[in-house]
């Protein structure tokens, strides 16, 4: 502009004499341009005063979104583009928060400054309501605006172990039966794990709930706290081991650890997918709005608040739509699109999507989670075994009663985690002088291989321990006192007594005396339930039930000794419903 004006002045002064008649016209033109300049300058000043920033925004609205860590980086990238788009006038903060932690926040009745939430499953909304109800709180109103991404649940193992899984197709059924070792990151925090448990339940027997309970006991022996930990444990396992996880977790792990990749295997009997909802926190920020409106006309404040809420909702809906449409960005992070489609080009998963169904109903998942929390309660357990002479009597299958017990004990022991503590006593009349019980192994952690070996040795030696009559009542009282001595409030402290008979020690305490003593020992802060299992035709189930219920325990009967293993599963799985289990 400067150069052009300079040339224009030079030409004018050189030629003015020849074109003097242009002077009046030029003066009029200059005056018109000057006036126009003043007008344009005023308009520009006004415009800049109102919208001095790029995109025409005088101010930006803060938007705060809580997102599961698996999708938080993706949303952060979406937010950058969304904030830069003309007319949005937003400043978006994406907070990476575990879905479990955010759900707990909402269940407490608080939402803080959050405007929206993207968990890894819509099931979290039901869990928020369930947790809030148990806390006696009212959760914020949550509304799903859209679904923005998905990822199927898969079974993953190290690339080195894929070829050792065998010729049989990998399925949920093979996990249920225990033919394939399985690791499950804590389902309290992992939605993929909970969805996987729901799949296991869907293929289990509806007539025999012990099948699913037994599978959860076995899987719950080791509970990794993260998917990364589970992948590492699977790679180090002595036998082929799979991890219940998602495509996205496989993709993320392989991106971070390219030298030790894992491979996603898809169950032959189908799978489900996690779908990420975009959840609006209805009325977020309304408290602040109300405070700001204090002292103003009430109707005006309500109208303003309603208008702002509508604007906020439209803005969040637009953000959800922007996320959903960011297909390439989602695929780059290992996600399928919200409808389960899209192509991936990441190590460990196929490019083309595998067909997947929606996850189980949230109510089903919540019930499974309750069962899981009971079955995986860490135990401090004293097992008391009847070694009276009748244990050598034959069972219906040609084995002796003690042989049947040994088989069941080995199966039951395999279901306990290393975090459990277990000890063993044997009992029959006058084992040590006039004492009816004999400690064979102290209550110590099963994480100690030497202790596990000792218990296995005790179980193997039981046939050689058998003699005498059944000294039941004195043994029960002594066992409860022993467990109370070193009570661990972080665990379920209990006595598990297995017998094939009834009390035969006439020199010991009576049933009434036992019940009275147990009542005197009762302490609600240190409960020690007694679980009694009778097997064979000679057990006194009536007295056993009375004893068990007086301690908050339960009595079980294995009509035939072969049912002992199933009853042991019942004894562990019904810890939350006693004494009113059905």
XYZ file of C-alpha atoms in Angstrom:
582
model
C 0.000 0.000 0.000
C 2.820 2.436 0.803
C 4.549 1.868 -2.527
C 1.328 2.202 -4.465
C 0.450 5.494 -2.757
C 3.930 6.777 -3.410
C 3.634 6.066 -7.156
C 0.212 7.671 -7.244
C 1.496 10.966 -5.737
C 4.416 11.105 -8.132
C 2.224 10.751 -11.213
C -0.284 13.325 -9.987
C 2.248 16.133 -9.455
C 3.858 15.487 -12.805
C 0.597 15.706 -14.750
C -1.516 18.219 -12.851
C -0.927 21.056 -15.235
C -2.252 19.083 -18.193
C -5.290 17.761 -16.320
C -6.189 20.720 -14.055
C -9.882 20.017 -14.522
C -9.494 16.742 -12.519
C -8.640 18.631 -9.372
C -12.233 19.310 -8.211
C -13.161 15.687 -8.887
C -10.101 14.464 -7.001
C -10.923 16.648 -4.018
C -14.458 15.284 -3.887
C -13.150 11.716 -4.159
C -10.629 12.232 -1.388
C -13.328 13.628 0.875
C -15.570 10.628 0.140
C -12.773 8.154 0.851
C -11.930 9.921 4.074
C -15.522 9.712 5.237
C -15.701 6.061 4.273
C -12.457 5.411 6.130
C -13.892 6.967 9.246
C -16.993 4.796 8.941
C -15.060 1.564 8.327
C -12.678 2.367 11.151
C -15.541 2.876 13.570
C -17.173 -0.358 12.504
C -13.885 -2.215 12.781
C -13.239 -0.761 16.234
C -16.673 -1.811 17.412
C -16.245 -5.285 15.957
C -12.823 -5.714 17.511
C -14.073 -4.456 20.851
C -16.736 -7.187 20.847
C -14.779 -9.995 19.157
C -11.070 -9.358 19.464
C -10.115 -13.074 19.267
C -9.835 -15.433 16.319
C -13.161 -17.059 15.553
C -15.136 -14.024 16.682
C -15.214 -14.808 20.445
C -15.069 -12.108 23.104
C -14.917 -14.772 25.804
C -14.629 -18.564 26.013
C -16.833 -20.944 27.930
C -14.952 -23.520 30.059
C -16.046 -27.128 29.471
C -14.824 -29.904 31.774
C -15.169 -33.539 30.703
C -14.204 -36.554 32.819
C -13.084 -39.437 30.615
C -11.933 -42.973 31.211
C -8.131 -43.114 30.766
C -8.557 -45.404 27.761
C -10.281 -42.671 25.731
C -9.046 -39.488 27.443
C -6.129 -38.889 24.999
C -8.528 -39.216 22.057
C -10.964 -36.734 23.554
C -8.123 -34.323 24.283
C -7.250 -34.284 20.583
C -10.918 -33.818 19.645
C -11.165 -30.949 22.146
C -8.259 -29.094 20.563
C -9.978 -29.069 17.165
C -13.373 -28.335 18.703
C -12.103 -25.312 20.619
C -10.378 -23.959 17.515
C -13.498 -24.239 15.357
C -15.161 -20.916 14.518
C -18.148 -20.076 16.677
C -17.655 -22.664 19.449
C -15.960 -20.242 21.857
C -14.957 -23.077 24.231
C -11.990 -23.940 26.371
C -12.280 -27.687 26.962
C -10.449 -29.583 29.689
C -10.455 -33.400 29.522
C -9.688 -35.034 32.870
C -8.443 -38.606 32.767
C -10.308 -40.366 35.580
C -10.980 -44.054 36.072
C -14.640 -44.785 35.427
C -14.845 -46.434 38.851
C -13.519 -43.290 40.568
C -15.888 -40.982 38.685
C -18.818 -43.268 39.452
C -17.926 -43.170 43.147
C -17.778 -39.354 42.973
C -21.255 -39.173 41.469
C -22.603 -41.786 43.887
C -21.540 -39.545 46.766
C -23.895 -36.894 45.353
C -21.208 -34.622 43.924
C -20.291 -33.668 40.378
C -17.892 -30.800 41.083
C -17.341 -28.643 38.009
C -17.852 -31.487 35.530
C -20.075 -30.886 32.520
C -19.855 -34.325 30.922
C -18.480 -37.835 31.418
C -17.272 -40.503 28.995
C -16.970 -43.869 30.816
C -16.114 -47.094 29.012
C -19.635 -48.500 29.367
C -23.174 -47.296 29.959
C -23.357 -49.881 32.765
C -21.548 -47.379 34.975
C -24.669 -45.212 35.116
C -26.584 -48.060 36.769
C -23.683 -48.690 39.106
C -23.778 -45.021 40.113
C -27.446 -45.405 41.063
C -26.739 -48.638 42.931
C -23.844 -47.147 44.888
C -25.745 -43.930 45.627
C -28.662 -45.952 46.980
C -26.391 -47.938 49.281
C -24.863 -44.689 50.542
C -28.244 -43.038 51.053
C -27.294 -40.263 48.626
C -28.910 -38.768 45.539
C -26.705 -38.975 42.470
C -26.563 -36.140 39.907
C -28.871 -36.522 36.919
C -26.947 -38.190 34.108
C -28.159 -38.307 30.513
C -26.569 -40.119 27.569
C -26.229 -37.715 24.631
C -24.664 -40.158 22.169
C -22.264 -43.092 21.868
C -18.863 -42.127 20.528
C -16.667 -45.255 20.240
C -16.569 -49.005 20.850
C -14.166 -51.901 21.364
C -14.912 -55.636 21.509
C -13.997 -57.865 24.462
C -11.282 -60.352 23.496
C -9.043 -63.011 25.009
C -5.420 -61.954 24.724
C -2.213 -63.887 25.168
C 1.435 -63.345 24.369
C 2.454 -63.891 20.758
C 4.808 -66.651 21.914
C 1.940 -68.617 23.499
C -0.618 -68.450 20.684
C 0.605 -71.681 19.105
C 0.492 -73.534 22.449
C -3.218 -72.960 23.106
C -4.065 -76.227 21.345
C -6.143 -77.258 18.376
C -9.520 -76.730 20.046
C -11.113 -73.326 19.329
C -10.804 -70.945 22.247
C -14.225 -70.216 23.731
C -15.963 -68.888 26.816
C -16.891 -72.504 27.495
C -13.231 -73.509 27.708
C -12.653 -70.740 30.244
C -15.706 -71.836 32.230
C -14.487 -75.430 32.420
C -11.019 -74.363 33.490
C -9.259 -76.044 30.562
C -7.576 -72.720 29.772
C -5.887 -70.663 32.491
C -7.461 -67.220 32.751
C -6.437 -63.884 34.248
C -9.052 -61.272 34.988
C -8.120 -57.689 35.927
C -10.177 -56.582 38.910
C -13.811 -56.329 37.665
C -14.534 -53.754 40.368
C -12.623 -51.335 38.113
C -12.465 -53.092 34.725
C -15.619 -53.055 32.626
C -14.064 -55.539 30.194
C -13.559 -58.009 33.039
C -17.137 -57.612 34.228
C -18.447 -58.047 30.680
C -16.305 -61.176 30.383
C -17.773 -62.612 33.587
C -21.249 -61.957 32.186
C -20.282 -63.926 29.068
C -19.079 -66.806 31.235
C -22.377 -66.782 33.081
C -24.312 -66.787 29.808
C -22.707 -70.102 28.779
C -22.913 -71.706 32.242
C -25.608 -74.080 33.431
C -28.803 -72.364 34.567
C -29.683 -75.474 36.586
C -26.366 -75.656 38.443
C -25.226 -72.220 39.706
C -22.180 -73.895 41.285
C -20.597 -74.153 37.826
C -20.304 -70.395 37.420
C -19.448 -69.866 41.104
C -16.677 -72.456 40.849
C -15.272 -70.772 37.749
C -15.205 -67.390 39.510
C -13.456 -68.944 42.505
C -10.775 -70.404 40.255
C -10.282 -67.227 38.201
C -10.270 -65.115 41.357
C -7.212 -66.860 42.786
C -5.028 -64.173 41.200
C -6.526 -60.740 40.530
C -4.214 -58.380 38.597
C -4.803 -54.729 39.427
C -4.336 -53.603 35.818
C -4.440 -54.963 32.283
C -0.717 -54.321 31.881
C 0.012 -56.440 34.958
C -2.241 -59.190 33.601
C -0.381 -59.205 30.245
C 2.945 -59.490 32.024
C 1.730 -62.335 34.258
C 0.342 -64.178 31.229
C 3.671 -63.880 29.414
C 5.490 -65.340 32.442
C 2.982 -68.143 33.084
C 4.188 -71.735 32.890
C 1.030 -72.804 31.025
C -0.834 -71.032 28.196
C -2.820 -68.223 29.810
C -5.306 -65.740 28.397
C -6.368 -62.320 29.681
C -9.939 -61.044 29.392
C -9.509 -57.566 27.899
C -10.407 -55.457 24.831
C -9.030 -54.778 21.363
C -8.177 -51.266 22.439
C -6.101 -52.477 25.412
C -4.224 -54.879 23.123
C -3.504 -52.057 20.674
C -2.362 -49.691 23.432
C -0.086 -52.290 25.044
C 1.529 -53.242 21.730
C 2.151 -49.586 20.894
C 3.921 -49.106 24.232
C 5.689 -52.510 24.234
C 6.416 -53.420 20.593
C 9.124 -55.904 21.583
C 6.719 -58.164 23.537
C 3.361 -57.946 21.747
C 0.134 -59.655 22.752
C -2.435 -61.037 20.334
C -6.218 -60.717 20.494
C -8.066 -64.013 20.119
C -11.809 -63.963 19.502
C -13.915 -66.586 21.321
C -15.477 -69.067 18.935
C -18.826 -68.753 20.740
C -19.040 -64.986 20.157
C -18.206 -61.902 22.141
C -19.557 -58.539 23.264
C -18.381 -54.962 22.876
C -17.920 -52.030 25.202
C -19.588 -48.902 23.842
C -18.473 -45.531 25.207
C -21.401 -43.189 26.002
C -21.142 -39.414 26.072
C -22.964 -38.515 29.283
C -24.216 -35.022 30.027
C -24.387 -34.035 33.683
C -27.761 -32.335 33.650
C -27.802 -29.066 35.558
C -24.025 -28.961 36.004
C -23.020 -25.550 37.328
C -26.588 -24.609 38.284
C -25.576 -23.876 41.893
C -23.100 -21.269 40.734
C -25.647 -19.817 38.345
C -28.200 -19.544 41.139
C -25.702 -17.829 43.392
C -24.834 -15.381 40.641
C -28.480 -14.616 40.163
C -29.058 -13.750 43.814
C -30.699 -10.357 44.214
C -32.059 -10.304 40.667
C -35.575 -10.756 39.463
C -36.495 -14.435 39.984
C -38.228 -14.979 36.661
C -35.361 -13.353 34.758
C -32.849 -15.557 36.581
C -34.829 -18.699 35.779
C -35.133 -17.723 32.131
C -31.426 -16.922 31.893
C -30.507 -20.171 33.597
C -32.780 -22.157 31.270
C -31.278 -20.475 28.210
C -27.746 -21.173 29.421
C -28.632 -24.802 30.122
C -30.005 -25.197 26.597
C -26.876 -23.629 25.121
C -24.685 -25.884 27.233
C -26.609 -28.972 26.164
C -26.306 -28.021 22.490
C -22.602 -27.434 22.924
C -22.053 -30.839 24.555
C -24.156 -32.528 21.893
C -21.961 -30.891 19.254
C -18.817 -32.132 21.052
C -20.204 -35.673 21.170
C -20.966 -35.507 17.445
C -17.439 -34.217 16.739
C -15.980 -37.152 18.681
C -18.188 -39.709 16.964
C -17.200 -38.390 13.528
C -13.454 -38.467 14.303
C -13.197 -41.972 12.842
C -9.549 -41.841 11.815
C -8.505 -40.428 15.161
C -10.432 -43.147 17.011
C -8.958 -45.878 14.817
C -5.464 -44.549 15.449
C -6.048 -45.114 19.178
C -7.350 -48.663 18.656
C -11.104 -47.960 18.764
C -13.852 -49.091 16.446
C -16.543 -46.548 15.671
C -19.654 -46.213 17.811
C -21.489 -48.791 15.681
C -18.723 -51.396 16.011
C -17.263 -50.871 12.539
C -14.192 -49.228 11.098
C -10.772 -50.485 10.068
C -7.773 -50.729 12.405
C -4.136 -50.930 11.435
C -2.478 -51.795 14.718
C -0.427 -54.763 15.879
C -2.250 -57.653 17.504
C -5.795 -57.099 16.164
C -7.360 -57.725 12.734
C -8.073 -54.819 10.433
C -11.702 -55.775 9.883
C -14.059 -55.620 12.840
C -15.332 -58.843 14.431
C -19.073 -59.028 15.008
C -19.946 -58.376 18.637
C -23.146 -58.098 20.645
C -24.046 -55.505 23.284
C -22.932 -56.320 26.811
C -25.273 -57.962 29.302
C -27.936 -55.911 31.017
C -26.498 -53.659 33.715
C -28.602 -55.302 36.432
C -27.089 -58.680 35.515
C -23.589 -57.225 35.691
C -24.232 -55.644 39.091
C -25.470 -58.969 40.475
C -22.394 -60.744 39.087
C -20.184 -58.120 40.699
C -21.849 -58.745 44.063
C -21.222 -62.481 43.725
C -17.617 -61.849 42.712
C -16.992 -59.637 45.742
C -18.265 -62.422 48.014
C -16.407 -65.259 46.312
C -13.096 -63.391 46.309
C -13.274 -62.228 49.905
C -9.917 -63.000 51.406
C -10.259 -65.693 54.010
C -8.545 -66.633 57.239
C -9.846 -70.135 57.605
C -9.285 -73.026 59.995
C -10.283 -76.314 58.375
C -11.177 -79.009 60.910
C -11.379 -82.569 59.551
C -13.094 -85.579 61.095
C -10.631 -88.500 61.329
C -12.799 -90.801 63.450
C -12.935 -94.480 62.590
C -16.082 -94.210 60.448
C -14.129 -92.213 57.845
C -12.737 -95.555 56.669
C -16.238 -96.795 55.822
C -16.885 -97.293 52.107
C -18.649 -94.618 50.045
C -21.121 -95.442 47.311
C -18.498 -95.270 44.572
C -16.173 -97.918 45.980
C -13.862 -95.398 47.653
C -13.616 -94.852 51.383
C -15.130 -91.694 52.859
C -11.652 -90.330 53.620
C -10.633 -90.936 49.977
C -13.601 -88.894 48.768
C -12.684 -86.112 51.162
C -9.085 -86.073 49.942
C -10.251 -85.586 46.348
C -12.664 -82.813 47.327
C -10.080 -81.102 49.550
C -7.563 -80.960 46.739
C -10.143 -79.351 44.435
C -11.251 -76.874 47.104
C -7.682 -75.906 48.012
C -6.975 -75.084 44.372
C -9.739 -72.446 44.452
C -8.192 -70.321 47.199
C -6.016 -67.371 46.286
C -2.529 -66.850 47.631
C -3.890 -64.023 49.762
C -5.992 -66.459 51.797
C -4.708 -67.886 55.068
C -5.492 -71.474 55.934
C -4.729 -73.939 58.704
C -5.704 -77.559 59.357
C -6.772 -79.501 62.438
C -7.812 -83.125 62.699
C -10.238 -84.342 65.346
C -11.494 -87.520 66.947
C -11.923 -88.512 70.593
C -8.815 -88.300 72.812
C -6.240 -87.441 70.144
C -3.836 -85.757 72.570
C -4.576 -87.136 76.017
C -8.201 -86.224 76.627
C -8.079 -83.444 73.989
C -10.165 -84.242 70.911
C -8.356 -82.027 68.394
C -4.844 -81.964 66.992
C -3.304 -78.997 65.117
C -1.600 -80.270 61.958
C -0.841 -77.001 60.134
C -0.976 -73.382 61.403
C -3.129 -70.653 59.833
C -0.680 -69.069 57.401
C -0.800 -67.510 53.896
C -1.199 -69.794 50.895
C 1.221 -67.509 49.078
C 3.965 -69.453 50.882
C 4.795 -72.541 48.752
C 6.206 -74.325 51.804
C 2.910 -73.880 53.652
C 0.911 -75.183 50.682
C 3.224 -78.195 50.487
C 2.697 -78.816 54.208
C -1.111 -78.735 53.817
C -0.959 -81.093 50.842
C 1.149 -83.418 52.945
C -1.398 -83.266 55.777
C -4.254 -84.128 53.417
C -2.260 -87.026 51.948
C -1.562 -88.399 55.432
C -5.180 -88.380 56.649
C -5.868 -92.113 56.130
C -3.030 -92.841 58.566
C -4.529 -90.438 61.141
C -7.844 -92.240 61.546
C -8.975 -93.796 64.802
C -11.467 -93.324 67.645
C -14.896 -91.778 67.974
C -16.190 -88.323 66.996
C -15.361 -85.597 69.535
C -17.392 -82.860 67.876
C -18.543 -80.303 70.445
C -15.268 -79.733 72.326
C -13.464 -79.355 69.001
C -15.853 -76.690 67.685
C -15.459 -74.553 70.807
C -11.665 -74.849 70.736
C -11.541 -73.972 67.028
C -13.600 -70.779 67.461
C -11.400 -69.666 70.373
C -8.262 -70.340 68.317
C -9.414 -68.283 65.325
C -10.343 -65.390 67.616
C -6.844 -65.303 69.155
C -5.213 -63.695 66.105
C -8.290 -62.188 64.498
C -7.614 -60.305 61.229
C -10.280 -57.631 60.580
C -9.232 -57.356 56.932
C -10.312 -60.944 56.235
C -13.236 -63.293 56.746
C -12.247 -65.270 59.831
C -14.088 -68.580 60.028
C -14.065 -72.263 60.926
C -14.883 -74.925 58.319
C -15.583 -78.313 59.927
C -16.203 -81.474 57.930
C -17.621 -84.601 59.552
C -19.398 -87.822 58.631
C -21.033 -88.343 62.016
C -22.263 -86.824 65.271
C -20.796 -86.100 68.713
C -19.751 -89.320 70.466
C -17.651 -87.887 73.299
C -19.764 -88.456 76.399
C -17.029 -86.973 78.584
C -17.051 -83.643 76.739
C -19.416 -80.688 76.847
C -23.066 -80.996 75.874
C -24.803 -79.269 72.988
C -26.457 -76.788 75.361
C -23.122 -76.008 77.022
C -21.517 -75.484 73.615
C -24.256 -73.094 72.493
C -23.986 -71.132 75.741
C -20.187 -70.827 75.399
C -20.472 -69.710 71.787
C -22.972 -67.057 72.859
C -20.524 -65.770 75.494
C -17.768 -65.557 72.864
C -19.968 -63.646 70.431
C -18.562 -60.264 69.370
C -20.215 -58.415 66.454
C -16.925 -56.666 65.694
C -15.062 -59.990 65.444
C -17.459 -62.590 64.059
C -16.222 -66.142 63.547
C -18.901 -68.070 61.659
C -18.744 -71.842 61.810
C -19.515 -73.655 58.557
C -20.354 -77.316 59.121
C -20.416 -79.856 56.303
C -21.816 -83.286 56.974
C -21.499 -86.054 54.434
C -22.820 -89.562 54.571
C -26.012 -90.918 56.154
C -24.958 -90.643 59.805
C -24.588 -86.882 60.286
C -26.641 -85.035 62.899
C -27.738 -82.208 60.607
C -30.216 -80.793 63.126
C -27.592 -80.167 65.806
C -25.080 -78.965 63.208
C -27.572 -76.400 61.910
C -28.255 -75.102 65.420
C -24.530 -74.714 66.116
C -23.819 -73.009 62.779
C -26.671 -70.538 63.038
C -25.639 -69.522 66.546
C -22.372 -68.225 65.047
C -23.814 -66.705 61.843
C -22.582 -69.690 59.856
C -24.395 -72.451 58.014
C -24.668 -76.222 57.877
C -24.551 -78.178 54.623
C -25.275 -81.788 53.862
C -23.730 -83.870 51.111
C -26.233 -86.680 50.790
C -23.629 -88.767 49.020
C -19.911 -88.209 49.596
C -19.389 -87.463 45.903
C -21.291 -84.193 46.422
C -18.723 -82.926 48.902
C -16.856 -80.854 46.308
C -20.076 -79.092 45.246
C -21.005 -78.374 48.857
C -17.586 -76.851 49.470
C -18.314 -74.387 46.647
C -21.650 -73.559 48.296
C -19.918 -72.959 51.614
C -17.635 -70.377 49.995
C -20.142 -68.755 47.641
C -22.901 -68.174 50.209
C -20.907 -66.103 52.662
C -23.008 -63.000 52.011
C -26.469 -64.498 52.503
C -26.007 -66.484 55.711
C -27.952 -67.435 57.676
C -30.811 -66.952 55.194
C -29.450 -68.591 52.045
C -31.922 -70.474 49.861
